[in-house]
Structure formats: structure tokens, C-alpha cells
């Protein structure tokens, strides 16, 4: 194959595909086994811009979605339209729309939870699952809203704060670019400072952004990239993105039949050692032998924050490709 043809095949392509709930915008690059990439909050397909070409060059069909409620994908008419079951249905519909029967699914942050549940509920479609940033936690325990309300004492845990309709939108949408810059900085290793996860607790009468670090952008985020993300959220608003957090109780009810259920497909976990998620959810990571019996490898990246595939793209790409190669060898 000539070099120009190879380069053409590796160019990213934007597409809209129909799903039962509307449409999903996606960006695909490369040919080969299908790998779905699911972003977290508050991001878009752009979160995988450093993985798409690496996976394509290695012989995979890499497809990064805008989750429903984000970017070019459909905006939900109601909060319940962003329940976990709807996201899983989107993932299955995307696989079918791309002419495939099965896929490997990889997610980061809330995308990791969606990837995990896609693998749990549809093992016939999703043959392996990679989780970045947020470990798999089976359904169980008390109702999520009750559990989150016990965290933080007099201060409100960010998940509870996100769950209140209109409250987070009112803060964020006054200055979308500035809020995004602060949120990204609060969870990035090079800009979070000594405060660590302090951003996640909102004192009475205060704003979440009051505890964001001030100063430079994280090294992985250029002003132009920030502008692109801010423009997308200026157009869509944040209600669709925040709806994921507002469905946690509904998901708990919907998934009752899978209480405590493990994911048995081959899996991968990568976390940042400085990401508060890896300390808040240390018990979930420790439980992997029971909850992820098909785990191939688990990695905590020293000196890395929450946005690991952007903070450490080369290292994450290597780990992803090593894992994907191990699947092919099975």
C-alpha cells in the first residue's frame, strides 16, 4: 500500500449515526477491530484526540463519541433520557450503525461507568472493556443520593451539588471558558496544587469555582483546545452533561437485577495516582479480583492527575495498545 493511501485511511472522519434516542456524533479513524472511546465530564470526543491516530496507526478502527447530551449528539428532552440504560443502548446502536457485531469499549470518568455497564449488560456486543480514571463499582449499597449526602459534613459534595437542577448551570454558564479552565486545572497534576480534591466540596453559600486553582492552564491543554471545548458547551449548555449525575438513583433502580454483578470480559484499568478518584474509590480498586475477574492489567500512573489520556498520552497509548494486543493473542 502506498504512503498517500495509508495517510488517507488514517484521516479522522466526522459522522452522525442514528440511535433510538436520536443521533450520536462520532469521529472515527483507521480500519480494523472496532474500539469505542467514551469521554467523561465535562468533555467531548476531543478527549481522545491523542488516542485516535495512535490506535488507527496500530490497525484499529478507533471511534470517539460525543455522549448524548454533549457536542453534536442529541440533547435530552428530559433528565431520564440520560439514564445509564439509554447510554448503553446508544453504544449498541453505534456498533450496529458502523456495520459491526462486536466492539471493545474504553471509557474515561463517567464514560468509564458507561463502558463498564455496556460490558455488563451486553457481553454479546462488548467483548472487552477498558476503564480510565474511574474503577468499576458494581451496583449495590444504599441509594446513591443518600450516600453522597453523607459526604463532606457541612459542605456539599460535588455530586450532590451537580444533582440540583439549575444550580450548577447557573454558575458554569456565566463564564463557560473560565469555569472549564478552572475545573480542568483542579484535576490536573501540574496545576492542582496542594489542595488536591478540595474543589469537590462546596461550602454553604459559596461557588464550586471558589476552590479552583488560579493561574496557567494545564500543560496538556492549549488555549485553542480550551476555546474549542468552551464553544461546544456555549452551544449546548450543561443540562445534558449534568443529567448523567441526576440519574444515579434511577440507575440504581434500573440495575437492581445486576446487584453486585462482576464484569467477566477481559478488562483494563488505568488511573492517575494524584486523581482524587483513585483515593476515594481505593476500595473499588482493591476489589477488582472479585468485580473484574477478567482483569488483564491495572496501572496507577505516578504523578498523574485525572485527565490521564491527555496528561500522559504516550504512556496511556502504550498501555492501551499492549492490552489490545493481548486480546488479539487470546
CSV table of N, CA and C in Angstrom, one decimal, residues 68-159:
chain,number,residue,atom,x,y,z
A,68,UNK,N,-24.6,11.3,24.4
A,68,UNK,CA,-25.8,12.0,24.4
A,68,UNK,C,-25.8,13.1,25.4
A,69,UNK,N,-26.2,14.3,25.0
A,69,UNK,CA,-26.2,15.5,25.8
A,69,UNK,C,-25.0,16.3,25.6
A,70,UNK,N,-24.0,15.9,24.8
A,70,UNK,CA,-22.8,16.6,24.5
A,70,UNK,C,-22.6,16.9,23.1
A,71,UNK,N,-21.9,18.0,22.8
A,71,UNK,CA,-21.4,18.3,21.4
A,71,UNK,C,-22.5,18.1,20.4
A,72,UNK,N,-22.1,17.4,19.3
A,72,UNK,CA,-23.0,17.2,18.2
A,72,UNK,C,-24.0,16.1,18.3
A,73,UNK,N,-24.1,15.4,19.5
A,73,UNK,CA,-25.1,14.4,19.7
A,73,UNK,C,-26.4,15.0,20.2
A,74,UNK,N,-27.4,14.2,20.2
A,74,UNK,CA,-28.7,14.7,20.6
A,74,UNK,C,-28.7,15.2,22.0
A,75,UNK,N,-29.5,16.3,22.3
A,75,UNK,CA,-29.7,16.8,23.6
A,75,UNK,C,-30.9,16.2,24.2
A,76,UNK,N,-30.9,15.7,25.4
A,76,UNK,CA,-32.0,15.0,26.0
A,76,UNK,C,-33.2,15.9,26.2
A,77,UNK,N,-34.4,15.4,26.0
A,77,UNK,CA,-35.6,16.2,26.3
A,77,UNK,C,-35.9,16.2,27.7
A,78,UNK,N,-35.5,15.2,28.5
A,78,UNK,CA,-35.8,15.1,29.9
A,78,UNK,C,-34.6,14.4,30.6
A,79,UNK,N,-34.4,14.7,31.8
A,79,UNK,CA,-33.3,14.1,32.6
A,79,UNK,C,-33.2,12.6,32.4
A,80,UNK,N,-34.4,11.9,32.5
A,80,UNK,CA,-34.4,10.5,32.4
A,80,UNK,C,-33.9,9.9,31.1
A,81,UNK,N,-33.8,10.8,30.1
A,81,UNK,CA,-33.3,10.3,28.8
A,81,UNK,C,-31.8,10.1,28.8
A,82,UNK,N,-31.2,10.5,29.9
A,82,UNK,CA,-29.7,10.2,30.1
A,82,UNK,C,-29.4,9.2,31.1
A,83,UNK,N,-30.4,8.3,31.4
A,83,UNK,CA,-30.2,7.2,32.4
A,83,UNK,C,-29.2,6.2,31.7
A,84,UNK,N,-28.5,5.4,32.6
A,84,UNK,CA,-27.5,4.5,32.1
A,84,UNK,C,-28.0,3.6,31.0
A,85,UNK,N,-29.2,3.1,31.1
A,85,UNK,CA,-29.7,2.2,30.1
A,85,UNK,C,-29.8,2.8,28.7
A,86,UNK,N,-30.0,4.2,28.7
A,86,UNK,CA,-30.1,4.9,27.4
A,86,UNK,C,-28.7,5.0,26.8
A,87,UNK,N,-27.7,5.2,27.7
A,87,UNK,CA,-26.3,5.3,27.2
A,87,UNK,C,-25.8,3.9,26.6
A,88,UNK,N,-26.2,2.9,27.3
A,88,UNK,CA,-25.8,1.5,26.8
A,88,UNK,C,-26.5,1.3,25.5
A,89,UNK,N,-27.7,1.6,25.4
A,89,UNK,CA,-28.5,1.5,24.1
A,89,UNK,C,-27.8,2.3,23.0
A,90,UNK,N,-27.3,3.5,23.3
A,90,UNK,CA,-26.6,4.2,22.3
A,90,UNK,C,-25.3,3.5,21.8
A,91,UNK,N,-24.6,2.9,22.8
A,91,UNK,CA,-23.3,2.2,22.4
A,91,UNK,C,-23.6,1.0,21.5
A,92,UNK,N,-24.7,0.3,21.8
A,92,UNK,CA,-25.0,-0.9,21.0
A,92,UNK,C,-25.5,-0.4,19.6
A,93,UNK,N,-26.3,0.7,19.6
A,93,UNK,CA,-26.7,1.2,18.3
A,93,UNK,C,-25.6,1.7,17.4
A,94,UNK,N,-24.6,2.3,18.0
A,94,UNK,CA,-23.4,2.8,17.3
A,94,UNK,C,-22.7,1.7,16.6
A,95,UNK,N,-22.5,0.6,17.4
A,95,UNK,CA,-21.8,-0.6,16.9
A,95,UNK,C,-22.5,-1.1,15.6
A,96,UNK,N,-23.9,-1.2,15.8
A,96,UNK,CA,-24.7,-1.7,14.6
A,96,UNK,C,-24.6,-0.7,13.5
A,97,UNK,N,-24.7,0.6,13.7
A,97,UNK,CA,-24.7,1.6,12.7
A,97,UNK,C,-23.4,1.6,11.9
A,98,UNK,N,-22.3,1.2,12.6
A,98,UNK,CA,-21.0,1.1,11.9
A,98,UNK,C,-20.8,-0.3,11.2
A,99,UNK,N,-21.8,-1.1,11.2
A,99,UNK,CA,-21.7,-2.3,10.4
A,99,UNK,C,-21.0,-3.4,11.2
A,100,UNK,N,-20.9,-3.3,12.5
A,100,UNK,CA,-20.1,-4.3,13.3
A,100,UNK,C,-21.1,-5.1,14.2
A,101,UNK,N,-20.7,-6.2,14.6
A,101,UNK,CA,-21.4,-7.0,15.6
A,101,UNK,C,-20.9,-6.9,17.0
A,102,UNK,N,-19.6,-6.7,17.1
A,102,UNK,CA,-19.0,-6.6,18.4
A,102,UNK,C,-18.0,-5.4,18.4
A,103,UNK,N,-17.6,-5.0,19.6
A,103,UNK,CA,-16.6,-3.9,19.8
A,103,UNK,C,-15.9,-4.1,21.1
A,104,UNK,N,-14.7,-3.4,21.2
A,104,UNK,CA,-14.1,-3.2,22.5
A,104,UNK,C,-14.5,-1.8,23.0
A,105,UNK,N,-14.8,-1.6,24.2
A,105,UNK,CA,-15.3,-0.3,24.7
A,105,UNK,C,-14.3,0.2,25.8
A,106,UNK,N,-13.9,1.4,25.6
A,106,UNK,CA,-13.0,2.1,26.6
A,106,UNK,C,-13.6,3.4,27.0
A,107,UNK,N,-13.6,3.7,28.3
A,107,UNK,CA,-14.2,4.9,28.8
A,107,UNK,C,-13.3,5.6,29.8
A,108,UNK,N,-13.5,6.9,30.0
A,108,UNK,CA,-12.8,7.7,31.0
A,108,UNK,C,-13.9,8.4,31.8
A,109,UNK,N,-13.7,8.5,33.1
A,109,UNK,CA,-14.6,9.2,34.0
A,109,UNK,C,-16.0,8.7,33.9
A,110,UNK,N,-17.0,9.5,33.7
A,110,UNK,CA,-18.4,9.0,33.6
A,110,UNK,C,-18.4,8.1,32.4
A,111,UNK,N,-17.6,8.3,31.4
A,111,UNK,CA,-17.5,7.3,30.2
A,111,UNK,C,-17.0,6.0,30.7
A,112,UNK,N,-16.2,5.9,31.7
A,112,UNK,CA,-15.8,4.6,32.2
A,112,UNK,C,-17.0,3.8,32.8
A,113,UNK,N,-17.8,4.5,33.5
A,113,UNK,CA,-19.0,3.9,34.1
A,113,UNK,C,-20.0,3.4,33.0
A,114,UNK,N,-20.1,4.2,31.9
A,114,UNK,CA,-20.9,3.8,30.8
A,114,UNK,C,-20.3,2.6,30.1
A,115,UNK,N,-19.0,2.6,29.9
A,115,UNK,CA,-18.3,1.5,29.3
A,115,UNK,C,-18.5,0.2,30.1
A,116,UNK,N,-18.3,0.3,31.5
A,116,UNK,CA,-18.5,-0.8,32.3
A,116,UNK,C,-19.9,-1.4,32.2
A,117,UNK,N,-20.9,-0.5,32.3
A,117,UNK,CA,-22.2,-1.1,32.2
A,117,UNK,C,-22.6,-1.6,30.8
A,118,UNK,N,-22.0,-1.0,29.8
A,118,UNK,CA,-22.2,-1.6,28.5
A,118,UNK,C,-21.7,-3.0,28.4
A,119,UNK,N,-20.5,-3.2,29.0
A,119,UNK,CA,-19.9,-4.6,29.0
A,119,UNK,C,-20.7,-5.5,29.9
A,120,UNK,N,-21.2,-5.0,31.0
A,120,UNK,CA,-22.0,-5.8,32.0
A,120,UNK,C,-23.3,-6.2,31.3
A,121,UNK,N,-24.0,-5.3,30.7
A,121,UNK,CA,-25.4,-5.6,30.2
A,121,UNK,C,-25.4,-6.2,28.9
A,122,UNK,N,-24.4,-6.0,28.1
A,122,UNK,CA,-24.3,-6.5,26.7
A,122,UNK,C,-23.0,-7.2,26.4
A,123,UNK,N,-22.7,-8.3,27.1
A,123,UNK,CA,-21.4,-9.0,26.9
A,123,UNK,C,-21.4,-9.6,25.5
A,124,UNK,N,-22.5,-9.8,24.9
A,124,UNK,CA,-22.6,-10.3,23.5
A,124,UNK,C,-22.0,-9.3,22.5
A,125,UNK,N,-22.1,-8.0,22.8
A,125,UNK,CA,-21.6,-7.0,21.9
A,125,UNK,C,-20.2,-6.5,22.3
A,126,UNK,N,-20.0,-6.3,23.6
A,126,UNK,CA,-18.8,-5.7,24.1
A,126,UNK,C,-17.9,-6.8,24.7
A,127,UNK,N,-16.9,-7.1,23.9
A,127,UNK,CA,-16.0,-8.3,24.2
A,127,UNK,C,-14.9,-8.0,25.2
A,128,UNK,N,-14.6,-6.7,25.4
A,128,UNK,CA,-13.6,-6.3,26.4
A,128,UNK,C,-13.8,-4.9,26.8
A,129,UNK,N,-13.3,-4.5,28.0
A,129,UNK,CA,-13.6,-3.2,28.5
A,129,UNK,C,-12.4,-2.6,29.1
A,130,UNK,N,-12.1,-1.3,28.8
A,130,UNK,CA,-11.0,-0.6,29.4
A,130,UNK,C,-11.6,0.6,30.2
A,131,UNK,N,-11.1,0.8,31.4
A,131,UNK,CA,-11.6,1.8,32.3
A,131,UNK,C,-10.5,2.7,32.7
A,132,UNK,N,-10.7,4.0,32.4
A,132,UNK,CA,-9.7,5.0,32.8
A,132,UNK,C,-10.2,6.0,33.8
A,133,UNK,N,-9.5,6.2,34.9
A,133,UNK,CA,-9.8,7.2,35.9
A,133,UNK,C,-10.8,6.7,37.0
A,134,UNK,N,-11.9,6.1,36.6
A,134,UNK,CA,-12.9,5.7,37.5
A,134,UNK,C,-13.0,4.1,37.5
A,135,UNK,N,-12.8,3.5,38.6
A,135,UNK,CA,-12.9,2.0,38.6
A,135,UNK,C,-14.3,1.5,38.6
A,136,UNK,N,-14.5,0.3,38.2
A,136,UNK,CA,-15.8,-0.4,38.2
A,136,UNK,C,-16.3,-0.6,39.6
A,137,UNK,N,-17.5,-0.1,39.9
A,137,UNK,CA,-18.1,-0.4,41.2
A,137,UNK,C,-19.5,-1.0,40.9
A,138,UNK,N,-19.7,-2.3,41.3
A,138,UNK,CA,-21.0,-2.9,41.0
A,138,UNK,C,-22.1,-2.1,41.7
A,139,UNK,N,-23.3,-2.2,41.2
A,139,UNK,CA,-24.5,-1.7,41.8
A,139,UNK,C,-24.6,-2.3,43.2
A,140,UNK,N,-25.0,-1.5,44.2
A,140,UNK,CA,-25.2,-2.1,45.5
A,140,UNK,C,-25.2,-1.0,46.5
A,141,UNK,N,-25.3,-1.3,47.8
A,141,UNK,CA,-25.3,-0.3,48.8
A,141,UNK,C,-26.5,0.5,48.9
A,142,UNK,N,-26.5,1.6,49.7
A,142,UNK,CA,-27.7,2.4,49.8
A,142,UNK,C,-28.0,3.2,48.6
A,143,UNK,N,-29.1,3.8,48.5
A,143,UNK,CA,-29.5,4.7,47.4
A,143,UNK,C,-28.4,5.8,47.2
A,144,UNK,N,-27.9,6.0,46.0
A,144,UNK,CA,-26.7,6.9,45.8
A,144,UNK,C,-26.9,8.3,46.4
A,145,UNK,N,-28.1,8.9,46.2
A,145,UNK,CA,-28.3,10.2,46.8
A,145,UNK,C,-28.1,10.3,48.3
A,146,UNK,N,-28.6,9.2,49.0
A,146,UNK,CA,-28.4,9.2,50.4
A,146,UNK,C,-26.9,9.0,50.8
A,147,UNK,N,-26.2,8.2,50.0
A,147,UNK,CA,-24.8,8.0,50.3
A,147,UNK,C,-24.0,9.3,50.1
A,148,UNK,N,-24.2,10.0,49.0
A,148,UNK,CA,-23.5,11.2,48.7
A,148,UNK,C,-23.8,12.3,49.7
A,149,UNK,N,-25.0,12.3,50.2
A,149,UNK,CA,-25.4,13.3,51.2
A,149,UNK,C,-24.6,13.2,52.5
A,150,UNK,N,-24.0,12.0,52.8
A,150,UNK,CA,-23.3,11.8,54.0
A,150,UNK,C,-21.8,12.3,53.9
A,151,UNK,N,-21.4,12.6,52.6
A,151,UNK,CA,-20.0,13.0,52.4
A,151,UNK,C,-19.8,14.5,52.5
A,152,UNK,N,-18.8,14.9,53.2
A,152,UNK,CA,-18.5,16.4,53.3
A,152,UNK,C,-18.9,17.1,54.5
A,153,UNK,N,-19.8,16.5,55.3
A,153,UNK,CA,-20.2,17.2,56.5
A,153,UNK,C,-21.0,18.5,56.2
A,154,UNK,N,-20.6,19.6,56.7
A,154,UNK,CA,-21.4,20.9,56.4
A,154,UNK,C,-21.2,21.3,55.0
A,155,UNK,N,-20.2,20.8,54.3
A,155,UNK,CA,-20.0,21.2,52.9
A,155,UNK,C,-20.7,20.2,52.0
A,156,UNK,N,-21.1,20.6,50.8
A,156,UNK,CA,-21.8,19.7,49.9
A,156,UNK,C,-20.9,19.1,48.9
A,157,UNK,N,-20.9,17.8,48.8
A,157,UNK,CA,-20.1,17.0,47.9
A,157,UNK,C,-20.5,17.4,46.5
A,158,UNK,N,-19.6,17.4,45.6
A,158,UNK,CA,-19.9,18.0,44.2
A,158,UNK,C,-21.0,17.2,43.5
A,159,UNK,N,-21.0,15.8,43.7
A,159,UNK,CA,-22.1,15.1,43.0
A,159,UNK,C,-23.5,15.5,43.5
